Each structure stands twice: as C-alpha cells, then as structure tokens.
Amino acid sequence: MKSNTPKELVVVSGKGGTGKTSITASLASFFPKKVLVDGDVDAADLHLLFNLKNTKTEDYYGGSIAEIIQDKCTQCGICESLCRFDAIIFEENRYVVQEMSCEGCKVCVDHCPEKAFLWKPDLNGIWMESETLHGSLIHARLTPGSENSGKLVTHVKEIGKKRAIEQNTPLVIVDGPPGIGCPAIAALTGASGLLMVTEPTPSGLHDLIRILDLAAHFKLKSCVLLNKADINPKYEALIQAEIKKFDASFIGTLPYSKIFTEAQLKGQSIVEAYPDSKESIYLKEIAKRVTSFLGL
Amino acid sequence: MKIAIASGKGGTGKTTFALALFLANSDRSVFLDCDVEEPNAHLFLKGIEKQKDVVQLLIPKVNADLCNQCGLCVKSCQFNALAMAGKAGVLVFNELCHSCGACTLICPTGAIQDVETPVGEISIYDLKGGAEFLSGRLKVGHSAAPAVIQAVKKHPSTTPYTHHIIDSPPGTSCSFVTSVSGADFVILVTEPTPFGLHDLKLAVEGVENLKLPYAVVVNRVREKDHLIKKYCAEKNIKILLELEEDRRVAEMYSKGGTLLEVLPDLKEKLNLLLSDLEDQVGANP
Ligand code: SF4
Ligand code: SF4
Ligand code: SF4
Ligand code: SF4
C-alpha cells in the first residue's frame, strides 16, 4: 500500500564547497526516473548545470510580518515590551516595526489592546518548476536577507514529492543546504536516507561529525562520500572511524579533480561533460551503491 | 571597526581569508567565528580555551497536569513548533521553536512555562602573542543560529578591541543577516566559477538591501580575465584582492595550516588592506 511513496535522497555536506551540487547533478543522470529538488534555497546552483525549460514560477510567502496602524495606536508600549526580537522601536514619537528584525511571531498583533496592527504576508522569494533532460526540477530563490528559508526548503520538498507521486517515479533527489541549522533541519526532515559529501580537511571532518550527529538526532540513516580524497590521504581512516561511530556507511571516494570546475563552466554535470573520465566511472559505481543503500 | 567576511557560496575560502586578515593584524583585532553551524576557525588558530559560556533561550515546557488540551498554543505558534498529540498532550519541537513567547502568553491555564534551554555555546581562546578569539557553536539539533550569533557579537570580551573580524556563515538567510548587520564593512569572498558568480550576486543583493559598504576578494584565480572581474567591472564593485589557485594552499589547509604559512608576503598586503578600510570607513562613517 505504501509502494507508491517515493524514496527521498537528501545530499548534504555540513561544510560548503565540498562538491555536493556537482555530485548531485552527476548522480542524477544514473537514475532514469526521479524528480530533482534544489533545497539550497539561498544559494541554489543546481539549475546552472542543466538546460532548463522553466514551466512555472510562483511567489513564496512563508509567513507574515506586523505593521502598526498609527491612527489606532495609543502608544501604550505593550507591543514593544512583548516583542522578544527588539523589532518594535520608539522612533520619532511613534512605535514602529522594523521589518528586517520582525520574525513574524504575531505576539504584538494578538496582544495589542487597540487592535492597531496589520498582519501582512511576507514575500520571501519565488519557487520554480523546470523541465530538464533529467526530468522535473523544483527550485527556489530566497530573497537575499529574507526570513523563512527553512519553510521554503520544506515547501520545495513537498512539491517535489507531490510531483514524484503524480509521475509515479520512485525517487526524489534533494540537493541540501550546508550547515546544521534551520534550512538543513528542514532539508533532512522526512528523508529516506542522507548522502553526505565531505573532504579530507580538518573542517571537512569537523563538519561531517556535526551533520552525522544531526542525522543521528533525527534517527536518519546516512552514507558518506569522500571527495578530493587524495589531497590528504591520511583523512580517509579518520573519516571511516567517525562513520563507524555513528553507524553510517562509507560509499566511496573521488579524487581532487579540475573537471568539477570545467564541467561547471560548460553548464553541465561531470557525467555529461566528461562521460569517459575516471570520475564518471567512479560516480556510476557510487550511484549503484546509493541504489542499494536506499533499497530501491 | 567591524569587518564581516561573508560569501554567498560555502567553501570559497572565506574562513581562510578571514583568518589571514586577522593574523596579519592580530595586534589590533579580535576574531569572531560567527559561522556557528559549522565553526572552523579553532581548527586553524589552535588557541587555548580559557572560558566557555552557554547561550540559552527560553523554550516552553508544558505541564500536562495543568493542560486542558484547548489547543490555543498550537494555533498561536507561527513556526509549527507545537503539536497536539492526542492523549500525550502538547509536544514541543525544540528545534523549530523561535522562542517568541506566544504560546506561554496565550495559555489560559498557565500550563506552559518558559525554561532557559541551552542552544549553543561561546568559547573564548587565548592565542600566542596575546590575541584572543571567540567561537560560537550552535548545539546540534537546534535551529537558533541567529541567537548564538547575536550572543557572540555582543559578548563582553569583545569590548576592548577596536577591530572585529567577523567570520560569517555562508548563504544569505537570517544567519547571514544577523552576522553582517552592524558591520562597518563587508568583504565578500568568492571564486571565479559559475556557482561562485551566481552566489556572489545574491550576496551583493543581500548587503545592498542592508545598505552596507562592501567589496570583493576573489580566491582560486586561474586566469587573468575571469567572470568575477567582468561582473565587478560592470557593477562598479571594488576587488580588494585576488588570490591565485595554488595546490600548496589546498594542501596546507588540509593539514590545518593557514594562508600566511604558504604566502608570507601576504601579511603586509593584508596590513595595508585593513588600514585602507579604516581610512575609508573613517571617511564616511
Ligand atoms: S500595543 Fe498597540 S496600542 Fe500599544 S503601542 Fe503597540 S501598537 Fe500601539
Ligand atoms: S510579529 Fe513578533 S517579531 Fe514581529 S514585531 Fe510583532 S512581536 Fe515582534
Ligand atoms: S515560543 Fe513561540 S515558537 Fe516556541 S513553541 Fe511557543 S509559540 Fe512556538
Ligand atoms: S494553551 Fe495551555 S491549556 Fe491549551 S493546549 Fe496549550 S498548554 Fe494546554
């Protein structure tokens, strides 16, 4: 009965710049039927590696923000004292909401004795749907500096899942954001499995441990890919040890390679730009292992 | 003077550059690691941790004995951090809570109490030669990165320093805004790739929305005319520094070394760079 629920693979990295997006795009070509989602909504780069035909663009309102109706305000100051984000200030003899600081919690709106508030939908960005040679891509653009990045991640993931069910495809691949905060948590919530891309550096290892810890916190299963492995070969053992500690699996390595950038400059994935390269051959093998990791 | 180092895209060498800028000027500055989701500076600075403070937020706790399951709190929460779980009563998802206090205020029976909950920590390190640096660290499983960043920036041990070098998180969401807000100058570090350019444009839009002065540093340059140069020329954005692609830098980084160890001549340049910024900021406060 659950057979038509698609699996969701979320590619994360903790640290940025490990090659996550290039690898996501390349792996995508080995799975014939899937929906792609770019969950890195404040630095969405996946679409740069595909030839796109944009089919849909919609505004995204993740929440609302408050505004004071000056005519109704009696300047009692309740809102200022209740707002925990210091978003309400007294300036030029009146109370005003600083939009940049307002988190949209609605406390002021609900507790103003004069009902002197407007509750305005907050435009946080856009989300898009595009057709690529590899199937549908759901992506987004958070307005730089905007709130609600986590909610936008959840939104594109939900659309992705819906499309997968409609198209009867067994897999959704999500390119996740870096870090372990709000957007990362939104990206990995509900995942069938996580693919973590790391690199053999102190930062790579440190950040991998934090994302492994986060995955364990949410009881998600993870596998790890070590990119640029030959930059410092002694890290492979260190990384393997951490993987064991967290009961995750090791899925392979890729060498430090200039073709990541070369392919990017061509606007293609590595596998498309250099199908016969050793990197592409490794990636094909990694895709196979991902298939069995997800139980597809 | 507060200088925030940011980058739309992660992994462009932001921390590497920020550390070099700090080390070249450590006699007059303090380093603040505000990339609290993935703080890395301590891996390279190797200081001695002398103090650790906990960052706490008020997160609600529901007393099931007092709760009549009216559901008002769940409705009032704009962040989906509360859910009614049948007989189990109200569940709080700490990782989604923004600590706004709406639920506590609305509860008619007083069943909700705000409890100080650790969401991160700040470590203060001593470095050889008397310099200091601060590192903020979000607790795994929490999403309150902006609160931890605030706490680092406001920490009392930063007050003696005239220069703050702020290593900001990648991206352009709330954490980035919290980190760069109030800075006198923002340096955006990028690399000459399509991803680097795309994300630089977003970061530029972010700092322009905040009306902060900024300039660009380009890392891993491979050829003289690259796409960042073209973009910056068109937009009239100043490039402060270009660093050439150098496998030695990558290898040094992978061993926990810093840029100045490979490129000692850079020190003087970074010294001048900071003084130039000082003049510039001083000239238009
Ligand atoms: S609570 Fe309402 S009436 Fe009181 S100061 Fe705020 S907006 Fe004005
Ligand atoms: S909605 Fe919340 S954050 Fe915004 S002004 Fe009102 S109380 Fe402050
Ligand atoms: S404090 Fe605010 S965000 Fe947290 S659970 Fe209560 S209403 Fe939701
Ligand atoms: S508002 Fe108070 S009484 Fe009502 S469900 Fe929430 S905790 Fe229980």
Coordinates of C-alpha atoms and ligand atoms in Angstrom, one line a residue:
Chain A
M1 CA 0.0 0.0 0.0
K2 CA 2.9 2.3 0.7
S3 CA 4.6 1.2 -2.5
N4 CA 3.9 4.4 -4.4
T5 CA 5.6 6.6 -1.7
P6 CA 8.8 7.8 -3.4
K7 CA 12.1 7.5 -1.6
E8 CA 13.9 10.7 -0.8
L9 CA 17.6 11.0 -1.0
V10 CA 19.0 14.2 0.5
V11 CA 22.5 15.2 -0.3
V12 CA 24.1 17.3 2.5
S13 CA 27.7 18.3 3.4
G14 CA 27.8 20.3 6.6
K15 CA 30.7 22.3 5.1
G16 CA 30.1 24.2 1.9
G17 CA 32.2 23.8 -1.2
T18 CA 32.8 20.1 -0.9
G19 CA 31.4 19.4 -4.4
K20 CA 27.9 18.4 -3.2
T21 CA 26.0 20.1 -6.1
S22 CA 28.2 18.8 -8.8
I23 CA 27.9 15.3 -7.4
T24 CA 24.2 15.6 -7.0
A25 CA 23.8 16.6 -10.7
S26 CA 26.1 13.8 -11.8
L27 CA 24.4 11.1 -9.8
A28 CA 21.0 12.3 -11.2
S29 CA 22.0 11.1 -14.6
F30 CA 22.2 7.5 -13.4
F31 CA 18.7 7.3 -12.1
P32 CA 16.3 7.3 -15.1
K33 CA 13.2 8.2 -13.2
K34 CA 13.3 10.8 -10.5
V35 CA 12.4 14.3 -9.5
L36 CA 15.1 16.8 -8.6
V37 CA 14.8 19.3 -5.8
D38 CA 17.3 22.1 -5.1
G39 CA 16.9 22.5 -1.3
D40 CA 19.8 25.0 -1.0
V41 CA 17.4 27.9 -1.4
D42 CA 19.7 30.8 -0.5
A43 CA 22.5 29.6 -2.8
A44 CA 20.6 27.5 -5.4
D45 CA 23.2 26.4 -8.0
L46 CA 21.9 23.1 -9.3
H47 CA 20.0 24.7 -12.2
L48 CA 23.3 26.1 -13.5
L49 CA 24.2 22.5 -14.5
F50 CA 21.1 21.8 -16.6
N51 CA 19.5 23.0 -19.7
L52 CA 16.2 24.3 -18.4
K53 CA 12.8 25.0 -19.6
N54 CA 11.0 26.9 -16.9
T55 CA 7.4 25.9 -16.7
K56 CA 6.2 27.6 -13.5
T57 CA 7.2 30.4 -11.3
E58 CA 5.3 31.4 -8.1
D59 CA 5.8 33.9 -5.3
Y60 CA 6.5 32.4 -2.0
Y61 CA 5.0 33.8 1.2
G62 CA 6.5 31.9 4.2
G63 CA 4.8 33.9 6.9
S64 CA 3.6 37.4 7.7
I65 CA 5.1 40.4 9.4
A66 CA 3.5 43.1 11.5
E67 CA 2.8 46.8 10.8
I68 CA 1.4 49.3 13.2
I69 CA -1.6 51.4 12.1
Q70 CA -0.6 54.7 13.6
D71 CA -4.1 56.1 13.7
K72 CA -5.3 53.4 16.1
C73 CA -2.1 53.2 18.3
T74 CA -2.5 54.8 21.7
Q75 CA 1.2 54.3 22.5
C76 CA 0.7 52.0 25.5
G77 CA 4.0 50.3 24.7
I78 CA 2.7 46.7 25.3
C79 CA 3.9 45.5 21.9
E80 CA 7.4 46.8 22.5
S81 CA 7.7 45.1 25.8
L82 CA 6.4 41.8 24.5
C83 CA 8.4 41.6 21.3
R84 CA 11.4 39.3 22.0
F85 CA 13.2 40.3 18.9
D86 CA 13.5 44.0 19.6
A87 CA 11.7 44.6 16.3
I88 CA 9.4 47.3 17.7
I89 CA 11.1 50.6 18.4
F90 CA 10.0 54.0 19.5
E91 CA 11.2 56.5 16.9
E92 CA 10.1 60.0 16.0
N93 CA 7.4 59.9 18.6
R94 CA 5.7 56.7 17.5
Y95 CA 6.1 52.9 17.7
V96 CA 7.2 51.2 14.5
V97 CA 8.1 47.7 13.4
Q98 CA 11.5 47.3 11.9
E99 CA 10.8 44.9 9.1
M100 CA 14.3 43.5 9.0
S101 CA 14.0 42.3 12.6
C102 CA 10.5 41.1 12.7
E103 CA 10.3 37.3 12.9
G104 CA 6.6 37.2 12.3
C105 CA 5.6 35.6 15.6
K106 CA 2.3 37.6 15.8
V107 CA 2.7 38.2 19.6
C108 CA 2.2 42.0 19.1
V109 CA -0.8 41.6 16.8
D110 CA -2.6 39.3 19.2
H111 CA -1.9 41.3 22.3
C112 CA -2.4 44.9 21.2
P113 CA -5.4 46.2 23.2
E114 CA -6.3 48.6 20.3
K115 CA -6.0 46.0 17.5
A116 CA -3.7 48.5 15.9
F117 CA -1.8 46.1 13.7
L118 CA -1.8 45.0 10.1
W119 CA -0.7 41.4 9.6
K120 CA 0.9 41.5 6.1
P121 CA 2.0 38.4 4.1
D122 CA 5.8 38.5 3.8
L123 CA 7.2 37.8 0.3
N124 CA 10.3 35.6 0.9
G125 CA 11.2 34.7 -2.6
I126 CA 10.0 32.6 -5.5
W127 CA 9.8 28.9 -6.3
M128 CA 10.0 27.4 -9.7
E129 CA 9.4 24.3 -11.7
S130 CA 11.5 23.5 -14.7
E131 CA 11.8 20.6 -17.2
T132 CA 15.3 19.2 -17.8
L133 CA 16.6 16.2 -19.7
H134 CA 16.7 14.5 -16.4
G135 CA 13.1 15.2 -15.5
S136 CA 11.4 17.8 -13.3
L137 CA 13.5 20.2 -11.2
I138 CA 11.9 22.1 -8.4
H139 CA 13.9 25.0 -7.3
A140 CA 13.6 28.3 -5.5
R141 CA 15.2 31.7 -4.9
L142 CA 15.1 33.1 -1.4
T143 CA 15.1 36.9 -1.5
P144 CA 18.6 37.6 -0.1
G145 CA 18.3 38.5 3.6
S146 CA 14.8 37.1 3.9
E147 CA 13.2 35.1 6.7
N148 CA 11.7 31.6 6.4
S149 CA 14.5 29.9 4.5
G150 CA 13.6 26.7 6.3
K151 CA 9.9 26.9 5.4
L152 CA 10.9 27.4 1.7
V153 CA 13.1 24.3 1.8
T154 CA 10.1 22.4 3.2
H155 CA 7.9 23.8 0.5
V156 CA 10.1 22.8 -2.5
K157 CA 10.5 19.3 -0.9
E158 CA 6.7 18.9 -0.6
I159 CA 6.2 20.0 -4.3
G160 CA 8.9 17.6 -5.3
K161 CA 7.3 14.7 -3.5
K162 CA 3.9 15.5 -5.0
R163 CA 5.3 15.5 -8.5
A164 CA 7.0 12.2 -7.9
I165 CA 3.8 10.7 -6.8
E166 CA 1.9 12.1 -9.8
Q167 CA 4.6 10.9 -12.2
N168 CA 4.9 7.6 -10.4
T169 CA 8.6 8.0 -10.0
P170 CA 10.3 6.1 -7.2
L171 CA 12.9 8.7 -6.2
V172 CA 13.3 12.3 -5.2
I173 CA 16.9 13.7 -5.1
V174 CA 17.3 16.8 -2.9
D175 CA 20.4 18.9 -3.1
G176 CA 20.5 20.1 0.5
P177 CA 22.0 23.3 2.1
P178 CA 25.2 23.5 4.1
G179 CA 25.2 23.7 7.9
I180 CA 23.1 22.1 10.6
G181 CA 20.7 24.9 11.3
C182 CA 17.2 25.8 10.3
P183 CA 17.4 25.1 6.5
A184 CA 19.5 21.9 7.0
I185 CA 17.0 20.5 9.5
A186 CA 14.2 21.3 7.1
A187 CA 16.0 19.6 4.3
L188 CA 16.7 16.3 6.1
T189 CA 13.3 16.0 7.8
G190 CA 11.5 13.1 6.3
A191 CA 14.4 11.8 4.2
S192 CA 14.7 8.1 3.4
G193 CA 18.5 8.4 3.5
L194 CA 21.2 11.0 3.5
L195 CA 24.3 11.2 1.3
M196 CA 27.0 13.3 2.9
V197 CA 29.7 14.7 0.8
T198 CA 32.9 15.6 2.7
E199 CA 36.5 16.4 2.0
P200 CA 39.8 15.4 3.7
T201 CA 40.5 18.6 5.7
P202 CA 40.1 19.5 9.4
S203 CA 37.0 21.5 8.5
G204 CA 35.5 18.7 6.4
L205 CA 35.9 16.2 9.2
H206 CA 34.7 18.5 11.9
D207 CA 31.6 19.5 9.9
L208 CA 30.9 15.9 8.9
I209 CA 30.8 14.9 12.6
R210 CA 28.2 17.6 13.3
I211 CA 26.0 16.6 10.4
L212 CA 26.3 12.9 11.3
D213 CA 25.3 13.9 14.8
L214 CA 22.3 15.8 13.5
A215 CA 21.3 12.8 11.4
A216 CA 21.5 10.5 14.4
H217 CA 19.4 13.1 16.4
F218 CA 16.6 12.6 13.9
K219 CA 17.3 8.9 13.5
L220 CA 18.1 9.1 9.8
K221 CA 20.4 6.7 8.0
S222 CA 23.4 8.1 6.3
C223 CA 26.2 7.2 3.9
V224 CA 29.3 9.2 3.3
L225 CA 31.3 10.1 0.1
L226 CA 34.8 11.4 0.4
N227 CA 35.6 13.9 -2.3
K228 CA 39.1 15.2 -3.1
A229 CA 40.4 12.2 -1.2
D230 CA 44.0 12.4 -2.5
I231 CA 44.6 16.0 -1.1
N232 CA 45.4 14.4 2.2
P233 CA 45.2 10.6 2.2
K234 CA 45.5 10.2 5.9
Y235 CA 42.0 11.6 6.5
E236 CA 40.2 8.6 4.9
A237 CA 40.9 6.5 8.1
L238 CA 39.8 9.3 10.4
I239 CA 36.6 9.7 8.5
Q240 CA 36.0 6.0 8.4
A241 CA 36.3 5.8 12.1
E242 CA 33.7 8.5 12.6
I243 CA 31.4 6.8 10.2
K244 CA 31.6 3.7 12.2
K245 CA 30.9 5.5 15.5
F246 CA 27.7 6.9 14.0
D247 CA 26.7 3.6 12.4
A248 CA 26.7 5.2 9.0
S249 CA 28.1 3.6 5.8
F250 CA 31.1 4.7 3.6
I251 CA 30.2 4.8 0.0
G252 CA 33.4 5.7 -1.8
T253 CA 35.9 8.3 -2.8
L254 CA 36.5 10.7 -5.6
P255 CA 39.9 12.3 -6.5
Y256 CA 40.7 16.0 -6.4
S257 CA 39.8 17.0 -9.9
K258 CA 39.7 20.1 -12.1
I259 CA 36.9 18.7 -14.2
F260 CA 34.4 19.8 -11.4
T261 CA 35.1 23.4 -12.4
E262 CA 35.5 22.6 -16.2
A263 CA 32.1 21.0 -16.3
Q264 CA 30.5 23.9 -14.3
L265 CA 31.9 26.3 -16.9
K266 CA 30.2 24.3 -19.6
G267 CA 27.0 24.4 -17.6
Q268 CA 26.9 20.6 -17.4
S269 CA 27.3 17.8 -14.9
I270 CA 30.6 15.9 -14.8
V271 CA 29.0 12.8 -16.3
E272 CA 27.5 14.8 -19.2
A273 CA 30.6 16.8 -19.9
Y274 CA 33.2 14.1 -19.4
P275 CA 31.3 10.7 -19.8
D276 CA 34.5 8.7 -20.2
S277 CA 36.5 10.3 -17.4
K278 CA 37.5 8.2 -14.4
E279 CA 35.4 10.5 -12.2
S280 CA 32.3 9.5 -14.2
I281 CA 33.1 5.8 -13.9
Y282 CA 33.5 6.2 -10.1
L283 CA 30.3 8.1 -10.0
K284 CA 28.5 5.4 -11.8
E285 CA 29.7 2.9 -9.2
I286 CA 28.7 5.3 -6.4
A287 CA 25.2 5.6 -7.9
K288 CA 24.9 1.8 -7.8
R289 CA 25.8 1.8 -4.1
V290 CA 23.3 4.6 -3.5
T291 CA 20.6 2.4 -5.1
S292 CA 21.2 -0.4 -2.7
F293 CA 21.7 2.0 0.3
L294 CA 18.2 3.3 -0.4
G295 CA 16.8 -0.2 -1.0
L296 CA 15.5 0.9 -4.5
Chain B
M1 CA 35.7 49.0 13.1
K2 CA 33.7 45.8 12.5
I3 CA 34.5 43.9 9.3
A4 CA 32.3 41.0 8.3
I5 CA 33.7 38.4 5.9
A6 CA 30.9 36.6 4.1
S7 CA 30.3 34.6 0.9
G8 CA 27.1 33.6 -0.8
K9 CA 28.6 30.2 -1.6
G10 CA 30.2 28.0 1.0
G11 CA 33.8 26.6 0.6
T12 CA 35.2 29.7 -1.3
G13 CA 37.9 30.2 1.2
K14 CA 36.0 32.7 3.4
T15 CA 37.4 31.4 6.7
T16 CA 40.9 31.0 5.2
F17 CA 40.9 34.7 4.1
A18 CA 39.3 35.9 7.4
L19 CA 42.0 34.1 9.4
A20 CA 44.8 35.5 7.3
L21 CA 43.3 39.0 7.7
F22 CA 43.1 38.5 11.4
L23 CA 46.6 37.0 11.8
A24 CA 48.2 39.8 9.8
N25 CA 46.5 42.3 12.2
S26 CA 46.2 40.3 15.5
D27 CA 47.9 43.1 17.4
R28 CA 44.8 45.3 16.9
S29 CA 41.9 42.9 16.4
V30 CA 39.7 40.1 17.8
F31 CA 38.3 37.3 15.7
L32 CA 34.7 36.3 16.0
D33 CA 33.7 33.0 14.5
C34 CA 30.0 33.6 13.7
D35 CA 29.7 30.6 11.4
V36 CA 28.0 28.9 14.3
E37 CA 26.5 26.0 12.4
E38 CA 30.0 24.9 11.3
P39 CA 32.6 26.9 13.2
N40 CA 36.0 26.0 11.9
A41 CA 38.4 28.8 12.9
H42 CA 39.5 27.0 16.1
L43 CA 40.9 24.2 13.9
F44 CA 43.4 26.6 12.5
L45 CA 44.1 29.1 15.2
K46 CA 44.9 26.5 17.9
G47 CA 44.4 28.7 20.9
I48 CA 43.9 27.8 24.5
E49 CA 40.3 27.8 25.5
K50 CA 40.1 29.9 28.7
Q51 CA 36.3 30.4 29.1
K52 CA 33.1 28.8 27.9
D53 CA 29.7 30.4 28.1
V54 CA 26.4 28.8 27.5
V55 CA 23.9 30.5 25.2
Q56 CA 20.3 29.9 26.4
L57 CA 16.9 30.6 25.0
L58 CA 13.5 30.5 26.7
I59 CA 11.8 27.4 25.3
P60 CA 8.4 26.4 26.5
K61 CA 7.7 23.4 28.6
V62 CA 4.1 22.1 29.0
N63 CA 2.9 20.8 32.4
A64 CA 0.5 18.0 31.3
D65 CA -1.4 18.2 34.7
L66 CA -2.5 21.8 34.0
C67 CA -3.1 21.5 30.3
N68 CA -6.8 21.1 29.3
Q69 CA -5.8 20.5 25.7
C70 CA -7.6 23.5 24.3
G71 CA -5.1 23.8 21.5
L72 CA -4.7 27.6 21.7
C73 CA -0.9 27.4 22.0
V74 CA -0.7 25.2 18.9
K75 CA -2.7 27.7 17.0
S76 CA -0.7 30.6 18.2
C77 CA 2.7 29.2 17.2
Q78 CA 3.7 30.6 13.8
F79 CA 6.6 28.2 13.4
N80 CA 4.9 24.8 13.8
A81 CA 6.9 24.1 16.9
L82 CA 3.9 22.7 18.8
A83 CA 1.6 19.9 18.0
M84 CA -1.3 18.3 19.8
A85 CA -0.5 14.6 20.2
G86 CA -3.9 13.2 21.4
K87 CA -3.6 11.8 24.9
A88 CA 0.1 12.7 25.2
G89 CA -0.9 16.3 25.2
V90 CA 1.1 19.1 23.6
L91 CA 4.5 18.3 22.1
V92 CA 7.2 20.9 21.8
F93 CA 9.7 20.5 18.9
N94 CA 12.7 22.4 20.3
E95 CA 14.5 22.5 17.0
L96 CA 11.7 24.6 15.5
C97 CA 11.0 26.9 18.4
H98 CA 11.9 30.6 17.8
S99 CA 11.5 31.4 21.5
C100 CA 8.9 34.1 20.8
G101 CA 6.7 33.5 23.9
A102 CA 3.4 33.4 22.0
C103 CA 2.3 30.1 23.5
T104 CA 3.1 31.0 27.1
L105 CA 1.2 34.3 26.8
I106 CA -1.9 32.6 25.3
C107 CA -2.3 29.6 27.5
P108 CA -5.4 30.1 29.7
T109 CA -4.4 27.6 32.4
G110 CA -0.8 28.6 33.0
A111 CA 0.3 25.1 31.8
I112 CA 3.3 26.5 29.8
Q113 CA 6.5 27.6 31.4
D114 CA 9.4 29.2 29.7
V115 CA 12.6 27.3 30.6
E116 CA 16.1 28.5 29.9
T117 CA 17.4 25.9 27.4
P118 CA 21.0 25.7 26.1
V119 CA 21.1 26.2 22.3
G120 CA 24.7 26.8 21.9
E121 CA 28.0 27.9 23.5
I122 CA 30.7 30.5 23.1
S123 CA 34.3 29.6 23.6
I124 CA 37.0 32.3 24.3
Y125 CA 40.5 31.4 23.3
D126 CA 43.9 32.9 24.1
L127 CA 46.4 32.9 21.3
K128 CA 50.2 33.1 21.3
G129 CA 51.2 36.8 21.4
G130 CA 48.2 37.9 23.5
A131 CA 45.5 37.9 20.9
E132 CA 42.0 36.5 21.5
F133 CA 39.3 34.9 19.5
L134 CA 35.7 33.9 20.1
S135 CA 33.9 31.0 18.6
G136 CA 30.2 30.5 18.7
R137 CA 28.8 27.0 18.3
L138 CA 25.1 26.0 17.7
K139 CA 24.0 22.9 19.6
V140 CA 23.3 20.0 17.3
G141 CA 19.5 19.6 16.9
H142 CA 18.7 23.3 17.4
S143 CA 17.9 25.9 14.7
A144 CA 18.6 29.0 16.7
A145 CA 21.8 30.0 14.9
P146 CA 20.9 33.7 14.9
A147 CA 20.6 33.8 18.7
V148 CA 24.0 32.3 19.1
I149 CA 25.5 34.7 16.5
Q150 CA 24.0 37.7 18.4
A151 CA 25.5 36.4 21.6
V152 CA 29.0 36.2 20.1
K153 CA 28.7 39.7 18.7
K154 CA 27.6 41.1 22.0
H155 CA 29.9 39.2 24.2
P156 CA 31.6 41.4 26.8
S157 CA 35.1 40.1 26.0
T158 CA 34.9 41.8 22.5
T159 CA 34.7 45.3 24.0
P160 CA 38.4 46.1 24.5
Y161 CA 39.0 45.6 20.8
T162 CA 38.7 48.4 18.2
H163 CA 38.7 45.9 15.3
H164 CA 36.3 43.0 15.0
I165 CA 36.9 40.4 12.2
I166 CA 33.6 38.6 11.9
D167 CA 33.6 35.2 10.0
S168 CA 30.0 35.0 8.8
P169 CA 28.0 31.9 7.7
P170 CA 27.6 31.1 4.0
G171 CA 24.3 31.9 2.2
T172 CA 22.0 34.9 2.5
S173 CA 19.4 33.8 5.0
C174 CA 18.7 35.1 8.6
S175 CA 22.1 33.9 9.9
F176 CA 23.9 35.9 7.3
V177 CA 21.8 39.0 8.1
T178 CA 22.4 38.6 11.8
S179 CA 26.1 38.2 11.3
V180 CA 26.8 41.1 9.0
S181 CA 24.3 43.6 10.5
G182 CA 26.0 46.5 12.2
A183 CA 29.3 45.9 10.4
D184 CA 31.2 48.9 9.1
F185 CA 32.3 47.0 6.0
V186 CA 31.6 43.6 4.4
I187 CA 34.1 41.6 2.4
L188 CA 32.6 39.0 0.1
V189 CA 34.9 36.1 -0.8
T190 CA 34.1 34.3 -4.0
E191 CA 35.8 32.1 -6.7
P192 CA 35.7 32.5 -10.5
T193 CA 33.3 29.7 -11.2
P194 CA 29.6 29.9 -12.3
F195 CA 28.5 28.9 -8.9
G196 CA 30.8 31.5 -7.3
L197 CA 29.4 34.2 -9.5
H198 CA 25.8 33.2 -9.1
D199 CA 26.1 33.2 -5.3
L200 CA 28.1 36.4 -5.2
K201 CA 25.3 38.2 -7.0
L202 CA 22.9 37.0 -4.2
A203 CA 25.3 38.1 -1.5
V204 CA 25.7 41.5 -3.2
E205 CA 21.9 41.9 -3.2
G206 CA 21.8 40.9 0.5
V207 CA 24.4 43.5 1.5
E208 CA 22.9 46.2 -0.7
N209 CA 19.5 45.6 0.9
L210 CA 21.2 46.1 4.3
K211 CA 22.9 49.3 2.9
L212 CA 26.3 48.2 4.0
P213 CA 29.5 49.1 2.2
Y214 CA 31.3 46.1 0.7
A215 CA 34.0 44.9 -1.7
V216 CA 35.1 41.5 -3.1
V217 CA 38.0 39.2 -2.7
V218 CA 38.5 36.5 -5.4
N219 CA 40.0 33.2 -4.4
R220 CA 41.5 30.4 -6.7
V221 CA 42.0 32.6 -9.7
R222 CA 43.3 30.7 -12.7
E223 CA 43.3 33.2 -15.5
K224 CA 43.6 36.9 -15.7
D225 CA 40.2 37.7 -17.2
H226 CA 37.7 35.8 -15.2
L227 CA 34.0 36.0 -14.8
I228 CA 34.0 37.7 -11.4
K229 CA 36.2 40.5 -12.8
K230 CA 33.8 41.2 -15.6
Y231 CA 30.8 41.3 -13.2
C232 CA 32.6 43.5 -10.7
A233 CA 33.6 45.9 -13.5
E234 CA 30.1 46.2 -14.8
K235 CA 28.7 46.7 -11.3
N236 CA 31.5 49.0 -10.3
I237 CA 32.4 46.8 -7.3
K238 CA 35.9 47.0 -6.0
I239 CA 38.0 43.9 -5.9
L240 CA 40.3 44.2 -2.9
L241 CA 42.5 41.2 -3.6
E242 CA 42.9 38.2 -5.9
L243 CA 44.5 35.0 -4.7
E244 CA 45.8 32.6 -7.3
E245 CA 44.8 28.9 -7.4
D246 CA 47.6 27.1 -5.6
R247 CA 47.6 23.4 -4.7
R248 CA 50.0 24.2 -1.9
V249 CA 47.3 26.3 -0.2
A250 CA 44.8 23.4 -0.5
E251 CA 47.3 21.0 1.0
M252 CA 48.3 23.4 3.8
Y253 CA 44.6 23.9 4.6
S254 CA 44.1 20.1 4.7
K255 CA 46.8 20.0 7.4
G256 CA 45.3 22.7 9.5
G257 CA 47.7 25.4 8.3
T258 CA 46.9 28.9 7.4
L259 CA 47.4 31.0 4.2
L260 CA 50.2 33.1 5.7
E261 CA 52.3 30.0 6.1
V262 CA 52.3 29.4 2.3
L263 CA 52.2 33.1 1.3
P264 CA 54.2 35.0 4.0
D265 CA 54.3 38.1 1.7
L266 CA 50.6 38.4 2.0
K267 CA 50.9 39.7 5.5
E268 CA 52.0 43.2 4.5
K269 CA 49.2 43.4 1.9
L270 CA 46.6 42.5 4.5
N271 CA 48.0 45.0 6.9
L272 CA 47.6 47.7 4.3
L273 CA 44.2 46.4 3.3
L274 CA 42.9 46.9 6.9
S275 CA 44.4 50.3 7.2
D276 CA 42.8 51.3 3.9
L277 CA 39.4 50.1 5.1
E278 CA 40.0 52.1 8.2
D279 CA 40.6 55.3 6.3
Q280 CA 37.6 54.6 4.1
V281 CA 35.2 53.8 6.9
G282 CA 36.5 56.7 8.9
A283 CA 35.9 59.0 5.9
N284 CA 32.3 58.0 5.5
P285 CA 31.0 56.9 8.9
Ligands
SF4_1 S1 0.3 47.6 21.7 FE1 -0.9 48.5 20.2 S2 -1.6 50.4 21.1 FE2 0.0 49.7 22.3 S3 1.8 50.7 21.5 FE3 1.7 48.8 20.5 S4 0.5 49.2 18.6 FE4 0.2 50.9 20.0
SF4_2 S1 5.4 39.9 14.9 FE1 6.7 39.2 16.6 S2 8.8 39.8 15.9 FE2 7.3 40.9 14.6 S3 7.1 42.8 15.6 FE3 5.4 41.6 16.3 S4 6.2 40.6 18.2 FE4 8.0 41.5 17.1
SF4_3 S1 7.8 30.1 22.0 FE1 6.9 30.7 20.0 S2 8.0 29.4 18.5 FE2 8.3 28.5 20.5 S3 6.7 27.0 20.7 FE3 6.0 28.9 21.7 S4 4.8 29.9 20.1 FE4 6.1 28.4 19.1
SF4_4 S1 -2.9 26.6 25.5 FE1 -2.3 25.7 27.5 S2 -4.1 24.6 28.1 FE2 -4.3 25.0 26.0 S3 -3.4 23.2 24.9 FE3 -1.8 24.7 25.1 S4 -0.8 24.1 27.0 FE4 -2.8 23.1 27.1

